[in-house]
Amino acid sequence: MSDTFVVAARIPMGRPEFEQWLETPAPGPEAMENHGAMYDGWFWEGKTPDWRQAEQGVTPREYFADCFDEDTGGLTYVLRYREAALEAYLMHFGFCESNIYTALLMLAAAGRLSSAVTPSVVLFWAETSGAMFAADSDAWLATVSVGVDGARFAADIDLTETVAQLRTAEASYFDLLVQLAEVEESVGTEGESRFAAIARDPRYVDAAVLVER
């Protein structure tokens, strides 16, 4: 199993709804219609999710602003509003349960603000490079259907469109890795500052995420 875990989604919505989502407190696991079925039908079949790890009540702006601080703690995030949609491509080095469960709940809440009639799909997987699998792979860890009518885990979703829609975010993630690699050997305060500046670049994170309230 990889040490790199990713949560990703593209959820259509208006800019006002994106701003509203940033101020929406993370719900509890009851936001998922079948929160106990997270891993059913996928690579971790039989594993029980530990929703106690999720941070409830914190807003995405509060939560993700800390993730883009000087010390990202092994996180490499693309989180932005692009072409009328929220795009998230959130890489974690290691199975950071709190980060992953919290992100899933926040994206479930985002689905409620969607402008699309059909639900969007949130992907969770593990892969060394952070790249997505083929749409028909059985190696995904979980897939969540999120929309205006709620959220539920489902393993019987055709992921072809979801994977295609996330290719641009995936490309931005790899571009971010290239940028970070260029300063990887930097040491001291200057190196840390350059790393943080790249992670906070508007190509990767929407400026509204970083606004202090």
Coordinates of C-alpha atoms in Angstrom, one line a residue:
M1 CA 0.0 0.0 0.0
S2 CA 1.2 3.5 -0.9
D3 CA 2.2 6.1 1.7
T4 CA 0.4 8.8 -0.4
F5 CA -3.3 9.3 0.0
V6 CA -5.5 11.6 -2.0
V7 CA -9.0 13.1 -1.7
A8 CA -10.2 14.8 -4.9
A9 CA -13.4 16.3 -6.3
R10 CA -14.8 18.7 -8.8
I11 CA -18.2 20.1 -7.7
P12 CA -20.0 22.7 -9.9
M13 CA -21.3 25.8 -8.1
G14 CA -21.4 29.5 -8.4
R15 CA -18.8 31.8 -6.9
P16 CA -21.1 33.0 -4.2
E17 CA -21.8 29.4 -3.2
F18 CA -18.0 28.7 -3.1
E19 CA -17.6 31.6 -0.7
Q20 CA -20.6 30.3 1.3
W21 CA -19.0 26.8 1.5
L22 CA -15.8 28.3 2.9
E23 CA -17.9 29.6 5.8
T24 CA -19.9 26.4 6.3
P25 CA -18.9 24.4 9.5
A26 CA -18.0 20.8 8.8
P27 CA -20.9 18.6 9.6
G28 CA -20.8 15.3 11.5
P29 CA -20.7 11.9 9.9
E30 CA -24.5 11.9 9.7
A31 CA -24.0 14.1 6.6
M32 CA -23.2 10.8 4.9
E33 CA -26.3 8.7 4.5
N34 CA -24.4 5.5 5.1
H35 CA -21.2 6.6 6.8
G36 CA -20.3 3.1 8.0
A37 CA -20.1 1.9 4.4
M38 CA -17.1 4.1 3.4
Y39 CA -14.9 1.2 2.3
D40 CA -17.5 -1.2 1.1
G41 CA -16.8 -2.6 -2.4
W42 CA -13.3 -1.3 -2.7
F43 CA -9.7 -2.1 -1.8
W44 CA -10.2 -1.8 1.9
E45 CA -13.4 -3.9 2.0
G46 CA -14.2 -4.8 5.6
K47 CA -12.3 -1.8 7.2
T48 CA -14.4 0.3 9.6
P49 CA -14.0 4.1 9.2
D50 CA -13.2 6.0 12.4
W51 CA -15.3 9.1 12.2
R52 CA -14.1 10.2 15.6
Q53 CA -11.0 11.4 13.8
A54 CA -13.0 14.1 11.9
E55 CA -13.0 17.7 13.0
Q56 CA -16.6 18.9 13.3
G57 CA -17.7 22.5 13.4
V58 CA -14.6 24.0 11.8
T59 CA -15.1 25.9 8.5
P60 CA -13.1 25.1 5.4
R61 CA -11.6 28.5 5.5
E62 CA -10.4 28.0 9.0
Y63 CA -9.2 24.5 8.4
F64 CA -7.5 24.8 5.1
A65 CA -5.8 28.2 5.9
D66 CA -3.8 26.3 8.5
C67 CA -3.0 23.6 5.9
F68 CA -1.3 26.3 3.8
D69 CA 0.7 27.8 6.7
E70 CA 4.4 27.8 6.9
D71 CA 4.6 24.2 8.0
T72 CA 2.3 22.1 5.8
G73 CA 3.2 18.8 7.6
G74 CA 3.3 16.6 4.5
L75 CA 0.3 18.1 2.7
T76 CA 0.3 19.1 -0.9
Y77 CA -3.0 20.7 -1.8
V78 CA -4.8 22.1 -4.8
L79 CA -7.9 23.8 -3.6
R80 CA -9.5 26.5 -5.8
Y81 CA -12.5 27.8 -7.7
R82 CA -12.0 27.2 -11.5
E83 CA -14.5 27.4 -14.3
A84 CA -17.6 27.5 -12.2
A85 CA -16.6 24.7 -9.8
L86 CA -14.9 23.9 -6.6
E87 CA -11.8 21.8 -7.4
A88 CA -10.0 19.9 -4.6
Y89 CA -6.9 17.6 -5.1
L90 CA -5.6 17.0 -1.6
M91 CA -2.5 14.8 -1.2
H92 CA -1.5 13.5 2.2
F93 CA 1.8 11.8 2.9
G94 CA 0.6 9.0 5.1
F95 CA -2.9 8.0 6.2
C96 CA -3.7 11.3 8.0
E97 CA -7.1 10.1 9.2
S98 CA -8.2 13.5 10.7
N99 CA -7.4 15.4 7.5
I100 CA -9.1 12.8 5.2
Y101 CA -12.3 12.3 7.2
T102 CA -12.7 16.0 7.7
A103 CA -12.1 16.7 4.0
L104 CA -14.8 14.1 3.1
L105 CA -17.3 15.7 5.4
M106 CA -16.6 19.2 4.1
L107 CA -17.0 18.1 0.5
A108 CA -20.2 16.4 1.4
A109 CA -21.4 19.8 2.6
A110 CA -20.2 21.4 -0.6
G111 CA -22.4 19.0 -2.6
R112 CA -25.4 20.7 -1.0
L113 CA -24.4 23.9 -2.8
S114 CA -23.9 22.3 -6.2
S115 CA -25.4 23.9 -9.3
A116 CA -25.6 20.6 -11.0
V117 CA -28.7 18.4 -11.2
T118 CA -26.7 15.2 -11.1
P119 CA -24.4 14.4 -8.1
S120 CA -20.7 14.8 -8.2
V121 CA -18.2 12.2 -7.0
V122 CA -15.5 12.6 -4.4
L123 CA -12.6 10.1 -4.8
F124 CA -10.3 8.8 -2.1
W125 CA -7.4 6.6 -3.0
A126 CA -3.8 5.7 -2.3
E127 CA -1.0 5.8 -4.9
T128 CA 2.7 6.6 -4.5
S129 CA 2.7 9.3 -7.2
G130 CA -0.6 10.8 -6.3
A131 CA -2.0 10.1 -9.8
M132 CA -5.5 8.9 -10.3
F133 CA -6.3 5.3 -11.3
A134 CA -8.2 4.3 -14.4
A135 CA -11.9 4.9 -14.1
D136 CA -12.6 1.1 -14.1
S137 CA -9.9 0.3 -11.5
D138 CA -10.9 -1.6 -8.4
A139 CA -8.1 0.0 -6.3
W140 CA -10.0 3.1 -5.2
L141 CA -10.5 3.2 -1.4
A142 CA -13.8 5.1 -1.4
T143 CA -16.2 7.0 -3.7
V144 CA -18.8 9.4 -2.4
S145 CA -21.8 10.7 -4.3
V146 CA -22.5 14.3 -3.2
G147 CA -25.2 16.6 -4.4
V148 CA -28.1 18.8 -3.3
D149 CA -30.0 15.8 -2.0
G150 CA -27.2 14.7 0.3
A151 CA -24.2 12.4 0.3
R152 CA -23.6 8.6 0.3
F153 CA -20.8 6.2 -0.3
A154 CA -21.4 4.1 -3.4
A155 CA -19.1 1.6 -5.2
D156 CA -21.4 1.2 -8.2
I157 CA -20.6 4.6 -9.8
D158 CA -19.2 5.0 -13.3
L159 CA -16.1 7.1 -12.7
T160 CA -15.3 7.8 -16.3
E161 CA -16.6 11.4 -16.3
T162 CA -15.3 12.1 -12.8
V163 CA -11.7 11.1 -13.6
A164 CA -11.8 13.1 -16.9
Q165 CA -13.1 16.2 -15.1
L166 CA -10.3 16.0 -12.5
R167 CA -7.4 15.7 -15.0
T168 CA -6.8 19.5 -14.9
A169 CA -6.6 19.5 -11.1
E170 CA -4.3 16.4 -11.3
A171 CA -2.0 18.3 -13.8
S172 CA -1.9 21.3 -11.4
Y173 CA -1.0 19.0 -8.5
F174 CA 2.0 17.6 -10.5
D175 CA 3.0 21.1 -11.5
L176 CA 3.0 22.0 -7.8
L177 CA 5.2 19.1 -7.1
V178 CA 7.7 20.3 -9.7
Q179 CA 7.7 23.8 -8.2
L180 CA 8.3 22.4 -4.7
A181 CA 11.0 20.1 -5.9
E182 CA 13.0 23.1 -7.2
V183 CA 13.4 24.4 -3.6
E184 CA 13.5 21.1 -1.8
E185 CA 17.2 21.4 -1.2
S186 CA 16.8 24.9 0.2
V187 CA 17.6 25.2 3.9
G188 CA 16.8 27.6 6.7
T189 CA 14.2 30.3 6.9
E190 CA 14.5 31.4 3.3
G191 CA 13.8 27.9 2.0
E192 CA 10.8 27.4 4.3
S193 CA 9.4 30.7 3.2
R194 CA 9.8 29.9 -0.5
F195 CA 8.1 26.5 0.0
A196 CA 5.1 28.2 1.7
A197 CA 4.9 30.9 -1.0
I198 CA 4.7 28.2 -3.7
A199 CA 2.0 26.3 -1.8
R200 CA -0.1 29.5 -1.5
D201 CA 0.3 30.4 -5.1
P202 CA -3.2 31.3 -6.6
R203 CA -2.7 28.7 -9.3
Y204 CA -3.1 26.1 -6.6
V205 CA -5.2 27.7 -3.8
D206 CA -7.9 30.3 -4.2
A207 CA -7.1 33.5 -2.4
A208 CA -10.4 33.4 -0.6
V209 CA -9.3 30.3 1.3
L210 CA -6.4 32.3 2.8
V211 CA -8.5 35.3 3.9
E212 CA -8.4 35.7 7.7
R213 CA -11.8 36.4 9.3

